[in-house]
Structures are given as structure tokens and as C-alpha cells.
Short mmCIF file of C-alpha atoms and ligand atoms in Angstrom, two decimals:
data_model
loop_
_atom_site.label_atom_id
_atom_site.label_comp_id
_atom_site.label_asym_id
_atom_site.label_seq_id
_atom_site.Cartn_x
_atom_site.Cartn_y
_atom_site.Cartn_z
CA MET A 563 3.99 21.09 7.65
CA ASN A 564 1.29 20.27 10.53
CA LEU A 565 -2.03 18.99 9.71
CA VAL A 566 -3.67 22.11 9.93
CA GLU A 567 -1.56 23.64 7.01
CA ILE A 568 -2.49 20.38 5.12
CA ILE A 569 -5.73 22.03 5.70
CA SER A 570 -5.55 25.29 4.61
CA VAL A 571 -4.18 24.35 1.16
CA ILE A 572 -6.42 21.95 0.60
CA LYS A 573 -9.76 24.09 1.36
CA ASP A 574 -8.34 26.57 -0.37
CA CYS A 575 -9.25 24.51 -4.12
CA ASN A 576 -11.82 23.70 -5.52
CA SER A 577 -11.11 20.47 -8.05
CA ILE A 578 -8.37 18.14 -6.33
CA ALA A 579 -7.68 14.77 -7.91
CA ILE A 580 -6.14 12.32 -5.05
CA LEU A 581 -4.00 9.51 -5.79
CA PRO A 582 -3.48 6.08 -4.04
CA HIS A 583 0.46 4.43 -5.40
CA VAL A 584 0.20 1.72 -7.93
CA GLN A 585 -1.28 -1.82 -7.48
CA ALA A 586 -3.13 0.31 -4.21
CA ASP A 587 -3.29 -2.01 -1.22
CA GLY A 588 -6.03 -1.78 1.32
CA ASP A 589 -4.27 1.61 2.97
CA ALA A 590 -3.93 3.91 -0.81
CA TRP A 591 -7.78 2.86 -1.49
CA GLY A 592 -9.09 3.11 1.81
CA SER A 593 -7.46 6.00 2.67
CA CYS A 594 -8.25 7.38 -1.24
CA LEU A 595 -12.25 6.44 -0.62
CA ALA A 596 -12.44 8.20 2.77
CA LEU A 597 -10.88 11.78 2.26
CA GLY A 598 -12.57 11.91 -1.45
CA THR A 599 -15.71 11.60 0.61
CA ALA A 600 -15.11 13.93 2.86
CA LEU A 601 -13.64 16.24 0.68
CA LYS A 602 -16.99 15.77 -0.89
CA LYS A 603 -19.08 16.15 2.03
CA LEU A 604 -17.51 20.13 1.75
CA ASN A 605 -18.81 20.53 -1.91
CA LYS A 606 -14.79 19.74 -3.47
CA SER A 607 -15.45 18.50 -6.97
CA VAL A 608 -12.76 15.51 -6.46
CA LYS A 609 -11.42 12.54 -9.24
CA ILE A 610 -9.24 9.38 -7.47
CA ILE A 611 -7.32 8.42 -10.10
CA SER A 612 -5.96 4.97 -9.67
CA GLU A 613 -3.63 2.80 -12.23
CA GLU A 614 -5.18 0.04 -12.27
CA ILE A 615 -8.83 -1.46 -11.36
CA ILE A 616 -10.07 -1.59 -7.80
CA PRO A 617 -8.60 -5.46 -6.52
CA ARG A 618 -11.85 -8.38 -5.79
CA ILE A 619 -11.20 -7.97 -2.23
CA TYR A 620 -11.79 -4.15 -1.94
CA ASN A 621 -14.81 -4.23 -4.62
CA PHE A 622 -17.17 -4.76 -1.47
CA LEU A 623 -16.04 -0.86 -0.52
CA PRO A 624 -18.35 1.76 -0.91
CA LEU A 625 -16.90 3.03 -4.27
CA GLU A 626 -17.35 7.10 -5.29
CA ASP A 627 -18.90 7.76 -9.11
CA SER A 628 -15.69 10.26 -8.65
CA LEU A 629 -13.53 7.17 -8.68
CA ILE A 630 -11.44 6.51 -12.75
CA TYR A 631 -9.11 4.60 -14.21
CA ASP A 632 -6.79 6.17 -16.88
CA GLU A 633 -4.01 6.93 -15.80
CA ASN A 634 -4.05 9.21 -19.21
CA ALA A 635 -7.00 11.07 -18.08
CA HIS A 636 -5.84 14.84 -18.48
CA TYR A 637 -7.44 17.52 -16.23
CA HIS A 638 -7.07 20.65 -14.85
CA PHE A 639 -7.63 20.37 -10.80
CA ASP A 640 -6.89 22.27 -8.58
CA LEU A 641 -4.80 20.47 -6.51
CA VAL A 642 -3.29 17.13 -6.56
CA ILE A 643 -3.17 15.21 -4.00
CA ALA A 644 -0.77 11.83 -2.94
CA LEU A 645 -1.85 9.14 -0.06
CA ASP A 646 0.44 6.44 0.56
CA THR A 647 3.39 7.03 -1.91
CA GLY A 648 6.61 7.10 -0.69
CA ASP A 649 7.65 8.53 -4.54
CA THR A 650 7.22 9.56 -7.56
CA GLY A 651 7.80 6.25 -9.04
CA ARG A 652 5.18 5.00 -7.02
CA LEU A 653 2.70 7.61 -9.46
CA GLY A 654 3.65 5.22 -12.29
CA ASN A 655 1.83 6.92 -15.56
CA ARG A 656 0.09 9.09 -13.32
CA ILE A 657 2.68 11.11 -12.22
CA LYS A 658 1.88 13.37 -15.60
CA VAL A 659 -1.60 13.89 -13.60
CA PHE A 660 0.44 14.98 -10.33
CA GLY A 661 2.78 17.17 -12.37
CA SER A 662 0.20 19.30 -13.94
CA THR A 663 0.29 21.42 -11.63
CA GLU A 664 2.05 23.09 -8.82
CA ASN A 665 0.22 22.95 -6.01
CA THR A 666 0.41 19.15 -4.81
CA VAL A 667 0.18 17.41 -1.70
CA ASN A 668 1.93 14.30 -0.16
CA ILE A 669 0.19 12.66 2.99
CA ASP A 670 2.40 9.52 4.18
CA HIS A 671 3.42 7.53 6.26
CA HIS A 672 6.66 5.32 4.07
CA GLY A 673 10.31 6.18 6.86
CA THR A 674 10.91 6.46 2.90
CA ASN A 675 9.69 9.22 1.57
CA THR A 676 11.46 11.99 -0.21
CA GLY A 677 9.06 14.59 0.05
CA PHE A 678 8.14 14.95 -2.98
CA ALA A 679 5.22 17.81 -3.22
CA ARG A 680 5.44 21.25 -2.88
CA TYR A 681 3.55 20.66 0.74
CA ASN A 682 4.26 17.52 2.52
CA TYR A 683 3.25 16.23 5.15
CA LEU A 684 5.11 12.32 6.95
CA ASP A 685 4.13 10.84 9.97
CA ALA A 686 6.25 7.57 9.79
CA GLU A 687 5.02 6.55 13.39
CA ALA A 688 1.64 6.10 11.88
CA ALA A 689 0.60 2.39 11.38
CA ALA A 690 -1.94 3.68 8.32
CA THR A 691 -1.96 6.70 6.20
CA GLY A 692 -5.14 5.80 7.59
CA GLU A 693 -4.56 6.78 10.93
CA ILE A 694 -3.34 9.73 9.36
CA VAL A 695 -6.43 10.51 7.12
CA TYR A 696 -8.48 10.22 9.93
CA GLU A 697 -7.18 13.14 12.07
CA LEU A 698 -7.08 14.86 8.80
CA ILE A 699 -10.85 14.75 8.34
CA ASN A 700 -11.25 15.09 12.23
CA ILE A 701 -9.77 18.75 12.13
CA LEU A 702 -11.85 19.08 8.95
CA ASN A 703 -14.63 18.77 11.06
CA VAL A 704 -16.63 16.77 8.58
CA GLU A 705 -18.83 13.44 10.36
CA ILE A 706 -17.48 10.09 9.42
CA ASP A 707 -19.91 8.21 8.34
CA THR A 708 -20.44 4.79 7.95
CA ASN A 709 -18.74 4.46 4.56
CA MET A 710 -16.01 6.46 5.15
CA ALA A 711 -15.90 4.43 8.20
CA THR A 712 -14.76 1.02 7.00
CA CYS A 713 -12.46 2.52 4.79
CA LEU A 714 -10.52 3.42 7.10
CA TYR A 715 -10.66 0.56 9.23
CA VAL A 716 -9.41 -1.30 5.86
CA ALA A 717 -6.80 0.97 5.66
CA ILE A 718 -5.61 0.47 8.71
CA ALA A 719 -6.36 -3.89 9.39
CA THR A 720 -4.52 -4.09 5.84
CA ASP A 721 -1.27 -2.39 7.02
CA THR A 722 -1.25 -3.87 10.53
CA GLY A 723 -1.92 -7.08 9.25
CA CYS A 724 -5.39 -7.44 10.89
CA PHE A 725 -3.28 -5.59 14.13
CA LYS A 726 -0.56 -8.02 14.34
CA PHE A 727 1.93 -6.53 13.13
CA ASN A 728 4.34 -4.00 15.99
CA ASN A 729 3.66 -0.83 14.37
CA THR A 730 0.41 -1.38 16.11
CA THR A 731 -0.24 0.79 18.96
CA SER A 732 -2.29 2.07 21.24
CA LYS A 733 -3.75 5.07 19.33
CA THR A 734 -4.58 2.56 16.24
CA HIS A 735 -6.71 0.69 18.85
CA GLU A 736 -8.05 4.03 19.60
CA ILE A 737 -9.20 5.17 15.93
CA VAL A 738 -10.15 1.68 15.15
CA SER A 739 -12.62 1.65 18.44
CA ALA A 740 -14.07 5.12 17.52
CA LEU A 741 -14.11 3.46 13.79
CA VAL A 742 -16.42 0.50 14.76
CA LYS A 743 -18.30 2.26 16.74
CA LYS A 744 -19.75 4.09 13.36
CA GLY A 745 -21.16 1.44 12.75
CA VAL A 746 -18.04 -1.03 10.82
CA ASN A 747 -19.07 -4.08 10.07
CA VAL A 748 -15.85 -6.40 11.49
CA ALA A 749 -16.98 -9.58 10.57
CA GLU A 750 -17.73 -8.77 6.95
CA VAL A 751 -14.64 -6.93 6.46
CA ALA A 752 -12.68 -9.87 7.80
CA GLN A 753 -15.00 -12.05 5.25
CA ARG A 754 -14.42 -10.49 2.70
CA VAL A 755 -10.57 -8.80 2.65
CA PHE A 756 -8.81 -11.17 4.66
CA ASP A 757 -10.16 -15.13 4.74
CA SER A 758 -12.23 -15.13 1.57
CA THR A 759 -9.83 -16.88 -1.75
CA THR A 760 -10.12 -17.76 -4.76
CA LYS A 761 -9.35 -21.56 -7.36
CA GLU A 762 -6.81 -19.54 -8.63
CA ARG A 763 -4.81 -17.87 -6.17
CA VAL A 764 -4.55 -21.70 -4.50
CA MET A 765 -3.00 -23.05 -7.28
CA LEU A 766 -0.27 -20.29 -7.44
CA MET A 767 0.71 -21.06 -3.36
CA GLY A 768 1.09 -24.16 -4.53
CA TYR A 769 3.40 -23.34 -7.06
CA ALA A 770 4.95 -21.01 -5.01
CA ILE A 771 5.77 -23.16 -1.76
CA ASN A 772 7.53 -25.53 -4.35
CA THR A 773 10.33 -22.84 -4.71
CA LEU A 774 11.22 -22.39 -0.99
CA GLU A 775 14.25 -21.94 0.39
CA LEU A 776 15.44 -21.43 3.34
CA PHE A 777 19.08 -20.22 3.96
CA GLU A 778 21.76 -18.48 7.11
CA GLU A 779 20.36 -21.73 9.42
CA GLY A 780 16.38 -21.12 8.21
CA ARG A 781 16.26 -16.97 9.10
CA LEU A 782 16.05 -16.32 5.79
CA ALA A 783 12.77 -17.74 3.64
CA PHE A 784 13.25 -16.72 -0.79
CA ILE A 785 9.73 -18.29 -2.27
CA SER A 786 10.20 -16.93 -6.35
CA ILE A 787 7.05 -16.42 -8.84
CA THR A 788 7.00 -16.82 -12.49
CA ASN A 789 5.20 -15.64 -15.50
CA GLU A 790 4.91 -19.78 -16.27
CA MET A 791 3.35 -19.90 -12.19
CA ILE A 792 1.23 -17.68 -12.92
CA LYS A 793 -0.36 -18.35 -16.41
CA ALA A 794 -0.38 -22.13 -15.35
CA ALA A 795 -2.62 -20.90 -12.43
CA SER A 796 -4.59 -18.67 -14.98
CA ALA A 797 -3.98 -16.09 -11.43
CA LYS A 798 -3.76 -12.43 -11.51
CA GLU A 799 -0.98 -10.02 -10.33
CA GLU A 800 -2.71 -9.06 -7.60
CA ASP A 801 -2.72 -13.18 -6.63
CA CYS A 802 0.60 -12.89 -5.68
CA ASP A 803 0.36 -10.57 -2.73
CA GLY A 804 0.31 -11.69 1.10
CA ILE A 805 2.58 -14.47 -0.56
CA VAL A 806 4.98 -13.14 0.98
CA ASN A 807 4.49 -13.92 4.52
CA ILE A 808 3.72 -17.91 4.32
CA GLY A 809 7.80 -17.61 4.59
CA ARG A 810 7.68 -15.38 6.94
CA ASN A 811 5.46 -17.52 9.14
CA ILE A 812 7.64 -19.94 9.04
CA GLU A 813 9.78 -20.17 12.63
CA GLY A 814 12.91 -18.77 13.28
CA VAL A 815 12.67 -17.38 9.44
CA GLU A 816 13.53 -13.20 10.39
CA SER A 817 13.29 -12.30 6.95
CA SER A 818 11.17 -13.40 4.15
CA VAL A 819 10.88 -12.89 0.31
CA VAL A 820 9.05 -13.41 -2.67
CA ILE A 821 10.86 -12.59 -6.13
CA ARG A 822 8.19 -12.16 -8.90
CA GLU A 823 8.85 -12.13 -12.45
CA LYS A 824 7.15 -8.75 -14.00
CA SER A 825 8.03 -8.65 -17.16
CA GLN A 826 11.93 -9.67 -19.16
CA GLY A 827 14.09 -8.66 -17.13
CA GLU A 828 12.47 -6.66 -14.60
CA TYR A 829 11.94 -8.13 -10.83
CA LYS A 830 9.17 -7.32 -8.21
CA VAL A 831 10.56 -7.73 -5.14
CA ASN A 832 8.67 -8.05 -1.77
CA LEU A 833 10.47 -8.04 1.49
CA ARG A 834 9.01 -8.64 5.19
CA SER A 835 10.67 -9.20 8.50
CA LYS A 836 9.41 -10.41 11.41
CA SER A 837 11.21 -7.92 14.50
CA TYR A 838 14.78 -6.29 13.54
CA LEU A 839 16.19 -6.91 10.05
CA ASP A 840 15.35 -3.31 8.74
CA VAL A 841 14.03 -4.14 5.44
CA GLY A 842 12.71 -0.73 4.28
CA GLN A 843 16.13 -0.21 4.07
CA VAL A 844 16.62 -3.42 1.79
CA ALA A 845 14.82 -2.17 -0.37
CA PHE A 846 15.63 1.23 -0.69
CA LYS A 847 19.71 0.19 -1.69
CA PHE A 848 17.27 -1.41 -4.43
CA GLY A 849 15.75 1.91 -5.56
CA GLY A 850 12.06 1.23 -4.01
CA GLY A 851 10.93 1.49 -0.20
CA GLY A 852 9.10 0.92 2.77
CA HIS A 853 8.65 0.73 5.78
CA LYS A 854 11.44 -1.97 8.48
CA MET A 855 9.22 -4.80 8.53
CA ALA A 856 7.56 -4.28 5.35
CA ALA A 857 9.10 -3.00 1.80
CA GLY A 858 9.21 -3.68 -1.49
CA CYS A 859 11.84 -2.84 -5.11
CA THR A 860 12.01 -3.38 -8.91
CA ILE A 861 14.99 -4.92 -9.87
CA LYS A 862 16.84 -5.63 -13.20
CA GLY A 863 18.35 -8.77 -13.84
CA ASP A 864 17.55 -12.54 -13.76
CA MET A 865 15.63 -14.64 -11.41
CA ASP A 866 19.58 -16.03 -10.24
CA SER A 867 21.16 -12.86 -10.13
CA VAL A 868 18.10 -10.76 -8.39
CA LYS A 869 17.87 -13.57 -5.79
CA LYS A 870 21.70 -13.17 -5.09
CA SER A 871 21.57 -9.89 -5.17
CA VAL A 872 19.12 -8.99 -2.25
CA TYR A 873 20.56 -12.34 -0.60
CA GLU A 874 24.22 -10.76 0.11
CA GLU A 875 22.20 -7.88 1.29
CA LEU A 876 19.86 -9.21 4.41
CA LYS A 877 23.16 -11.66 5.06
CA ARG A 878 24.92 -8.45 5.80
CA LEU A 879 22.49 -7.29 8.41
CA LEU A 880 21.32 -9.75 9.49
MN1 LIG B 295 0.32 2.18 3.85
#
């Protein structure tokens, strides 16, 4: 499907639900809020349904009154659109909402996307789903206002690590240039999204750094986060975000891993790489997904067995 075909599907529908993935990141939130606003401007009835409340660093984004958090919400929609979501597992409990209609759209940039909707648009070359949504809104012929531009800017800036990852292209900069012309306050976004932290997060980072281990002549970095650490730091789930970059930034490290205890016997694994190792492939092998340089999965076991499995897989690809 191309974007024009996706748009004809959207135009035929009146009530539309937009779903970000679970533990939505800046790309998912920004893309959903921008697309939601654009569709409202076309007089569509829009609900953005997320699994969690928007994290502190994104709560300055212009929040639509269409935003709802209730994953058990049962409504009838003419169309459900999943954004930035690689597979149905990433829809969490909202799989019920997604499954409530035959008319479903999936717009994404994860190379591992399973094409789970009736209408799928996948562009693995796009740095962020926000880039695709920008194009979509332009083809829809909706004027991008400052609020929408800010949402899309956050989407693209977060997924490119502030334009530092190698998914950043000249097209990324062209899109961002157009967004900045619409009045995005670049300094404010940087301050709120990238340069602000909390005491709890810093405490958690302290505990996490103490678990740092390097393997294979310093090419693999592992950090472990237990529920005990999160509790001791009074930290939240979202405070774990970005800790994986601490390992990745170490000179000589190719791949960095954070293993976080989720519940008894279940561990969330975050993977990053620096130049060549395809961590998306590793995550996929464990039932997760993502990109070449950034991916994630959930593995059952105990901390040591999870670490060993991931380590063996990464070692093979080094
Ligand atoms: Mn994304």
C-alpha cells in the first residue's frame, strides 16, 4: 500500500482510533498527537488510546482532549490506526480495540514489522514514524500548525537520538527544517525532553551503573536493573529509559544491553549497537523487534539465564 491508498481508506471513515505502542516513546506519542490533530481538522472524530499515562518529559506536548488512557475502553470505530507498532504484541491490552473492526491500518518504520493490519504502510528507511506522518499530513493537505510541528519534531528528534544516530538522513533534516519554520521552540524541546531529569532517575542510574559489566574485550556492555533498585530509588518505569545509552557511549563498546526485571521471571531487554551489529535481529530471535541499532524484547527466566542467552547471541554476531 502507498500513502495515497492509506489516505483514501482514512477519508472514507468518520470515527477513528489511533494507537501508539505500549510504553510509548517520543516517536509514538508525537506521531499519534500530530496525526490525531490533523484528522480532527478534517472533522473526523478521533480518539488516541494509550496503555499508559504520558510520561513527564512529553507532557508539555499539546494534548488533545481526544486522548484516553483506558485500554479496556470499548467503542465502535470505523477505523483503527496503529502507529510505530511493530507487531500486535506491542498493542498490549488494546488488542481488543484493534480487533473490534476489520478496518485497520498499520503505519510504521520498524524493519521487523509483521504487517498485521488490513492496510499496511512500512518504510524501514524512515528515521521515525513521525517522518511518515509528516508526509501523510502533507498529502492530506492539512496545514501543519505549531503544535503539530512540535509533536512531529519530538517524534523525529527522539528516534534519531537528537539527530545523532545513523538513521538520520538529509530528508530528516529537510523535514525538520520545515517543522522549525512552523515555529517549533527547539531550545524548549531540548530542555524538556533531553536535558531534564529527576532525583529518582539519577539515583536509579547510580544503582544501574554499579552493575555495569564489559565482555569480549570491552565490546559488549551489560547493565542489570532489579525491582529492588527501582524501589530503593523511588523510580518509575520510565526512569529506566535511556540507561542503555550509558553502556553504548563507552569507547570500544559495539553493543549495549540493559536487562530489567519486570515481574517474577520476566525480564525486559533493551539493546543498542553503535556501528554494525544488528540488534533488531537479536531481539527478533527472542520474540521482540526493533531496528538495527535499537531494539527490545521480553525474555522469561532469571537475571543470569537471560543475560547468558543475550550474551551468546550477541557474541555470535560480533
Ligand atoms: Mn519509532
